[in-house]
Short mmCIF file of C-alpha atoms in Angstrom, two decimals:
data_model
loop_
_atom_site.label_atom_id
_atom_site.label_comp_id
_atom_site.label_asym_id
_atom_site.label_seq_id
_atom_site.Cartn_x
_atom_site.Cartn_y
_atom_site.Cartn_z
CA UNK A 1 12.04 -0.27 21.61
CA UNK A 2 8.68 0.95 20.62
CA UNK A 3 9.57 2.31 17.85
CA UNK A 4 11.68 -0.55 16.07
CA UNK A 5 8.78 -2.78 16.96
CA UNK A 6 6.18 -0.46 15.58
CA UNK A 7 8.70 -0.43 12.35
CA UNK A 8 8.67 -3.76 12.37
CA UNK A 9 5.55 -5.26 12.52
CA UNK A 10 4.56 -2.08 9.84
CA UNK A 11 7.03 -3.03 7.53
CA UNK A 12 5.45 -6.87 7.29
CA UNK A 13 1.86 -5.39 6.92
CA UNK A 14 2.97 -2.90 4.25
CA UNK A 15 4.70 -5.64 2.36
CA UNK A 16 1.40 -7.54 2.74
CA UNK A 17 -0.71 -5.15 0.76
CA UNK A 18 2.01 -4.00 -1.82
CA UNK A 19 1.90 -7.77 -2.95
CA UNK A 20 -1.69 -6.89 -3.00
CA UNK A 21 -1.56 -3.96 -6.22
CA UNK A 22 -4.83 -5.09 -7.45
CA UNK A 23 -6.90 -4.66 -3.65
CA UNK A 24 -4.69 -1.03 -3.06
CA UNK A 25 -6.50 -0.05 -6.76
CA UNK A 26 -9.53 -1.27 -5.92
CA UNK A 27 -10.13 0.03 -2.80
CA UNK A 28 -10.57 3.06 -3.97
CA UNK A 29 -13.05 2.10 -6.83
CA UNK A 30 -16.51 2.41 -4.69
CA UNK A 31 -15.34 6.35 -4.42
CA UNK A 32 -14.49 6.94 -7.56
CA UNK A 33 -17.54 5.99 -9.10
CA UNK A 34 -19.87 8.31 -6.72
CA UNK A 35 -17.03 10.87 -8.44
CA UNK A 36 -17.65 9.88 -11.75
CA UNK A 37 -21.58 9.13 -11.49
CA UNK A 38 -22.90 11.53 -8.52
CA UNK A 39 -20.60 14.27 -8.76
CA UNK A 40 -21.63 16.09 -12.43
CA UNK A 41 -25.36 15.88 -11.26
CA UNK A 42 -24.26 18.15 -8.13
CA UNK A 43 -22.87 20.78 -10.83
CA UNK A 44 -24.37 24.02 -10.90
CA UNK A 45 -26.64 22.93 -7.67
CA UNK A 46 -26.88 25.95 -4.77
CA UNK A 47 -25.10 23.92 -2.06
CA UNK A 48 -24.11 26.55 -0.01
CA UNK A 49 -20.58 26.98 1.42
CA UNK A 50 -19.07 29.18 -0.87
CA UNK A 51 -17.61 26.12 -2.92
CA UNK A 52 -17.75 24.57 -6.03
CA UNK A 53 -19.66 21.23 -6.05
CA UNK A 54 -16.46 19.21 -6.06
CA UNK A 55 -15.03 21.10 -2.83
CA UNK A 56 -18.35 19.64 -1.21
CA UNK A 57 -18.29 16.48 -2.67
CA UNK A 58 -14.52 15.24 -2.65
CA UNK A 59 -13.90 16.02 1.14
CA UNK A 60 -16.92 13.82 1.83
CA UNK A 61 -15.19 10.99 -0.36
CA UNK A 62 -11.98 10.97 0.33
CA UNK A 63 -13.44 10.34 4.57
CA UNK A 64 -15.93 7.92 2.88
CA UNK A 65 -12.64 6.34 1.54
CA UNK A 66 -11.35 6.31 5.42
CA UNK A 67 -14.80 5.21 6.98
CA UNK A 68 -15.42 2.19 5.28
CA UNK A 69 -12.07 1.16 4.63
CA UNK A 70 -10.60 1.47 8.00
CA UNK A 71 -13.96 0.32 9.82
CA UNK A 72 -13.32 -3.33 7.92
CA UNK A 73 -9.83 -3.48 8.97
CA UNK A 74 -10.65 -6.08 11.52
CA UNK A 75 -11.60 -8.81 8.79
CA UNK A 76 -8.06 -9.50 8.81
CA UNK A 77 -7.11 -9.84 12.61
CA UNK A 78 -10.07 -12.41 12.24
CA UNK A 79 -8.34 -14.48 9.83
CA UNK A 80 -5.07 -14.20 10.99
CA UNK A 81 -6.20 -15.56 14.50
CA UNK A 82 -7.79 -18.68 12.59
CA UNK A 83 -4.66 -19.69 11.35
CA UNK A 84 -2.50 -19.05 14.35
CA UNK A 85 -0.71 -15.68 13.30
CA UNK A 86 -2.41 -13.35 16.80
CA UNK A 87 -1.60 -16.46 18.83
CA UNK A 88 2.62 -16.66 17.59
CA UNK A 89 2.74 -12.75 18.20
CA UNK A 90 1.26 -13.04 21.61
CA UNK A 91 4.65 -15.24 22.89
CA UNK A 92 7.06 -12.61 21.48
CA UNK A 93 8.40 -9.53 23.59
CA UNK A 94 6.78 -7.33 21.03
CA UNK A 95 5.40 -4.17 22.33
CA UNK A 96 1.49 -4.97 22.08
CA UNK A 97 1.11 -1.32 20.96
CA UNK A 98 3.36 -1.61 18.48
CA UNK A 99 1.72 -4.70 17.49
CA UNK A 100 -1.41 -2.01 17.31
CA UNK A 101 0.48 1.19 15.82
CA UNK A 102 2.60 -1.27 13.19
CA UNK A 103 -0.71 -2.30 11.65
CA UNK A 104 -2.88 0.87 11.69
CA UNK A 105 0.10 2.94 10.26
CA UNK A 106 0.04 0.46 7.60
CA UNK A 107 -3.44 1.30 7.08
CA UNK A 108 -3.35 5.05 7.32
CA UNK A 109 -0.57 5.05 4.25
CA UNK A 110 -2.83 2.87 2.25
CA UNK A 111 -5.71 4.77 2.27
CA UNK A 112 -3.88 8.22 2.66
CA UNK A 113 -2.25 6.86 -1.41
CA UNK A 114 -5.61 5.89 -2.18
CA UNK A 115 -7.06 9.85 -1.21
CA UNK A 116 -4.31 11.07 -3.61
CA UNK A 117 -5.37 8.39 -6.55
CA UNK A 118 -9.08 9.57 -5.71
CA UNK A 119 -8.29 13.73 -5.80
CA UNK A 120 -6.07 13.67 -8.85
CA UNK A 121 -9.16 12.00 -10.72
CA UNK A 122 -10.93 14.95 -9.05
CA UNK A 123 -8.35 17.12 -10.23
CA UNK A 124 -8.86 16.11 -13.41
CA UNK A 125 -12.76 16.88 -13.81
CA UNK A 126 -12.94 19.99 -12.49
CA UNK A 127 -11.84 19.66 -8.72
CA UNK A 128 -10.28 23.16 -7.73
CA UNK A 129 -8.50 23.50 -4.52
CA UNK A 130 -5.35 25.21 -2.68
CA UNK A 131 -2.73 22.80 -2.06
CA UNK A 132 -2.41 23.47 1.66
CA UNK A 133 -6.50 22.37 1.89
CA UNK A 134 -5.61 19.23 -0.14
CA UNK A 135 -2.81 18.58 2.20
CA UNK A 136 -4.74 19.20 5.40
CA UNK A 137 -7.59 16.54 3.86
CA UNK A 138 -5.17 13.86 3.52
CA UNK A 139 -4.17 14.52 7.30
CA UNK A 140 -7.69 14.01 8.16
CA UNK A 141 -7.74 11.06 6.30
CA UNK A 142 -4.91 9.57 8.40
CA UNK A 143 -6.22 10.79 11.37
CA UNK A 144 -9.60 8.58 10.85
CA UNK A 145 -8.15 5.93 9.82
CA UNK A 146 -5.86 5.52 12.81
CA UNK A 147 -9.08 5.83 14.77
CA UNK A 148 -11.52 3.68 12.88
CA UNK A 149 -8.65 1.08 12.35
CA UNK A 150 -7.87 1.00 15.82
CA UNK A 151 -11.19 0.30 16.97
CA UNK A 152 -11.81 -1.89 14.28
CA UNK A 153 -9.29 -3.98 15.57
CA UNK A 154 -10.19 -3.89 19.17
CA UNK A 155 -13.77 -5.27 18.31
CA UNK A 156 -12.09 -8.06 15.73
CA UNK A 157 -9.94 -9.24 18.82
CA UNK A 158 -13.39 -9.29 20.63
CA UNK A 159 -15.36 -11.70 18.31
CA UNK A 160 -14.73 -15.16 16.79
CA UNK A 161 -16.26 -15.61 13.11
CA UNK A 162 -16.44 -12.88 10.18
CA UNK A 163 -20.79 -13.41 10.62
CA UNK A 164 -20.41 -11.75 14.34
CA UNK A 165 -18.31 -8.83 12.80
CA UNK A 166 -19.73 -7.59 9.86
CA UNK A 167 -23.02 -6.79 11.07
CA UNK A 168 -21.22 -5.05 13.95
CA UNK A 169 -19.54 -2.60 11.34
CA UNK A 170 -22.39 -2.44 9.02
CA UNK A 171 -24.20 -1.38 12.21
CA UNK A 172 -21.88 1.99 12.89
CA UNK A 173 -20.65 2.54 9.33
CA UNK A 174 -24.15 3.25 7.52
CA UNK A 175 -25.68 6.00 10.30
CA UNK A 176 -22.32 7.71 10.06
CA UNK A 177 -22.46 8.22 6.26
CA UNK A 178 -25.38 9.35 6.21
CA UNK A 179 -25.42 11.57 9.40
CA UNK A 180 -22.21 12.94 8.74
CA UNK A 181 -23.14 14.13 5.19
CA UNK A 182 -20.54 12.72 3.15
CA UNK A 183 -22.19 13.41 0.05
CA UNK A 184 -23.75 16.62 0.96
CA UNK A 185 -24.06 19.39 3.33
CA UNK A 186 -25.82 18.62 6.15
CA UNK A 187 -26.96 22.01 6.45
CA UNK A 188 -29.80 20.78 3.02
CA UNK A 189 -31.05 18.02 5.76
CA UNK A 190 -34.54 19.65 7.55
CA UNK A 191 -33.67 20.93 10.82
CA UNK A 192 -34.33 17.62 12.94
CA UNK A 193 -31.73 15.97 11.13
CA UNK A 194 -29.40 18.63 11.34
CA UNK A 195 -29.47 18.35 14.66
CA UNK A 196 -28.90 14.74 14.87
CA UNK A 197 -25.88 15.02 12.89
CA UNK A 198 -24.09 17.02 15.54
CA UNK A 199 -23.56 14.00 17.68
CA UNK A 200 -22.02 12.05 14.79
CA UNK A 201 -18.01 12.73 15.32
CA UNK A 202 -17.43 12.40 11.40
CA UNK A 203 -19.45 15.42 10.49
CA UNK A 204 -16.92 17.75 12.14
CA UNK A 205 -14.17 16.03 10.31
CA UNK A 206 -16.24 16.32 6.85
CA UNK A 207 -17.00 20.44 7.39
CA UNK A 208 -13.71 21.11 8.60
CA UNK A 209 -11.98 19.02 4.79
CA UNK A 210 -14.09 21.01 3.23
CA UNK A 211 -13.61 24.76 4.68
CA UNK A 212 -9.63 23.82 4.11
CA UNK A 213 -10.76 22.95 0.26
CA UNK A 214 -12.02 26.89 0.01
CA UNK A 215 -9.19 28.35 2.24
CA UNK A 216 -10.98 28.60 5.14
CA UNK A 217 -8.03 27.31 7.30
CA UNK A 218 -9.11 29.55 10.51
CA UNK A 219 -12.70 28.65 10.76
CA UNK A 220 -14.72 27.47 13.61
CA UNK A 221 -15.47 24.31 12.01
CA UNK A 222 -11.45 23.87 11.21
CA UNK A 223 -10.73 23.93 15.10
CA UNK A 224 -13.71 21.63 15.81
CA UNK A 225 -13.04 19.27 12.90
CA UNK A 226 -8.93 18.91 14.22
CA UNK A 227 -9.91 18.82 17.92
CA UNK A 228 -12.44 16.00 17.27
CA UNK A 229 -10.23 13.88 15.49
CA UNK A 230 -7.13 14.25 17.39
CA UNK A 231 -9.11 13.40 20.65
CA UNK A 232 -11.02 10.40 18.97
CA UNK A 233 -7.75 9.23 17.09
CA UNK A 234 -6.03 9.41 20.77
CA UNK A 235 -8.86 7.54 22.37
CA UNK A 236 -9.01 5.06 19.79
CA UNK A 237 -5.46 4.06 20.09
CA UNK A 238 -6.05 3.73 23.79
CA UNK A 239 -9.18 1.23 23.33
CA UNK A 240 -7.63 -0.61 20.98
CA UNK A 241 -4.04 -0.90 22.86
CA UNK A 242 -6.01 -2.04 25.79
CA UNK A 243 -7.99 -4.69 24.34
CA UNK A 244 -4.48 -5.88 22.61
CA UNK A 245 -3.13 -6.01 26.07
CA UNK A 246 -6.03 -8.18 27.34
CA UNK A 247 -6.55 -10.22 24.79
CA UNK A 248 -2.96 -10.85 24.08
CA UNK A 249 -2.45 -9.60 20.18
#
């Protein structure tokens, strides 16, 4: 049962945005322009690592890609309750987490397509990297979004207008990209900040992409990296199937 639901309400979401070519292309635009712009100034630059400036830069994009994309999710659970759509699901016998896992799914394949779009453009100016590491970045990918998504939509189901949410998001997203050093090592940051940066989830996820970019698959920061986001994926889905429950999704 939970699984045909889930189907379900993922194959109307996924439908949704493959009507939408143009948003699934432009998505990934704000990323591939720190590529394009930011990335040949890192070239050459001692960033420690063991890595070539594109293994250091294009694992902190591609979960730049997930951060901001997934963390906005809710804009749409806001607009479809303004025009009835939350309000219709909540009288069917839908499972409320597949209501939950239908839509986040959706949103993990979208932005796991957009990560390849974003590393074959890598790929192409320079970007070498084993396969499996690739691979492993696109899981993390998925893995964020499912969190950010879910939690996303927990906090949409929580507030009324667009003007409530976005400073909400805007509030988490910009710390995190900049704590987790997206677009470079944190290890560069003076000590302080380091420090800081350890209690920001993301920057486990962002040093374990990019040991798996060099072929550092066993690595401490490898099993802290998957640990973190398989617990915070699992804990986001929880939040966010509760607050479906409660607030009838």
């Amino acid at each position: 049962m939970l699984l045909h639901d889930t189907a379900l309400i993922y194959g109307r979401y996924l439908r949704q945005s493959l009507r939408s070519r143009f948003a699934l292309l432009f998505g990934v635009l704000t990323p591939l322009l720190y590529l394009l712009f930011f990335g040949p100034l890192l070239t050459g630059l001692p960033l420690g690592g063991g890595g070539s400036s594109w293994q250091v830069l294009v694992p902190g994009l591609l979960l730049q890609l997930g951060l901001f994309g997934a963390l906005f999710a809710g804009f749409a659970i806001i607009i479809e309750k303004g025009q009835g759509v939350v309000e219709r699901m909540r009288v069917t016998p839908v499972s409320r987490l597949a209501l939950l896992l239908g839509r986040v799914l959706r949103d993990a394949t979208v932005f796991v397509f957009q990560a390849v779009l974003l590393v074959l453009a890598a790929l192409v100016m320079g970007l070498r990297a084993p396969l499996a590491g690739i691979l492993i970045g696109f899981l993390f990918v998925a893995l964020l979004t499912l969190a950010l998504a879910s939690l996303s939509y927990a906090i949409a189901m929580k507030v009324s207008t667009p003007q409530q949410f976005g400073p909400m998001i805007n509030a988490v997203s910009m710390p995190s990209m900049l704590l987790s050093g997206l677009m470079l090592p944190m290890t560069l940051a003076p000590a302080w900040l380091d420090v800081l940066s350890h209690f920001v989830p993301f920057r486990y996820l962002v040093d374990a992409v990019r040991d798996a970019y060099v072929g550092a698959y066993t690595s401490t920061h490898m099993l802290y990296g998957a640990l973190v986001a398989v617990v915070f994926a699992a804990l986001a889905v929880t939040a966010g199937t509760r607050v479906f429950r409660t607030a009838g999704a």
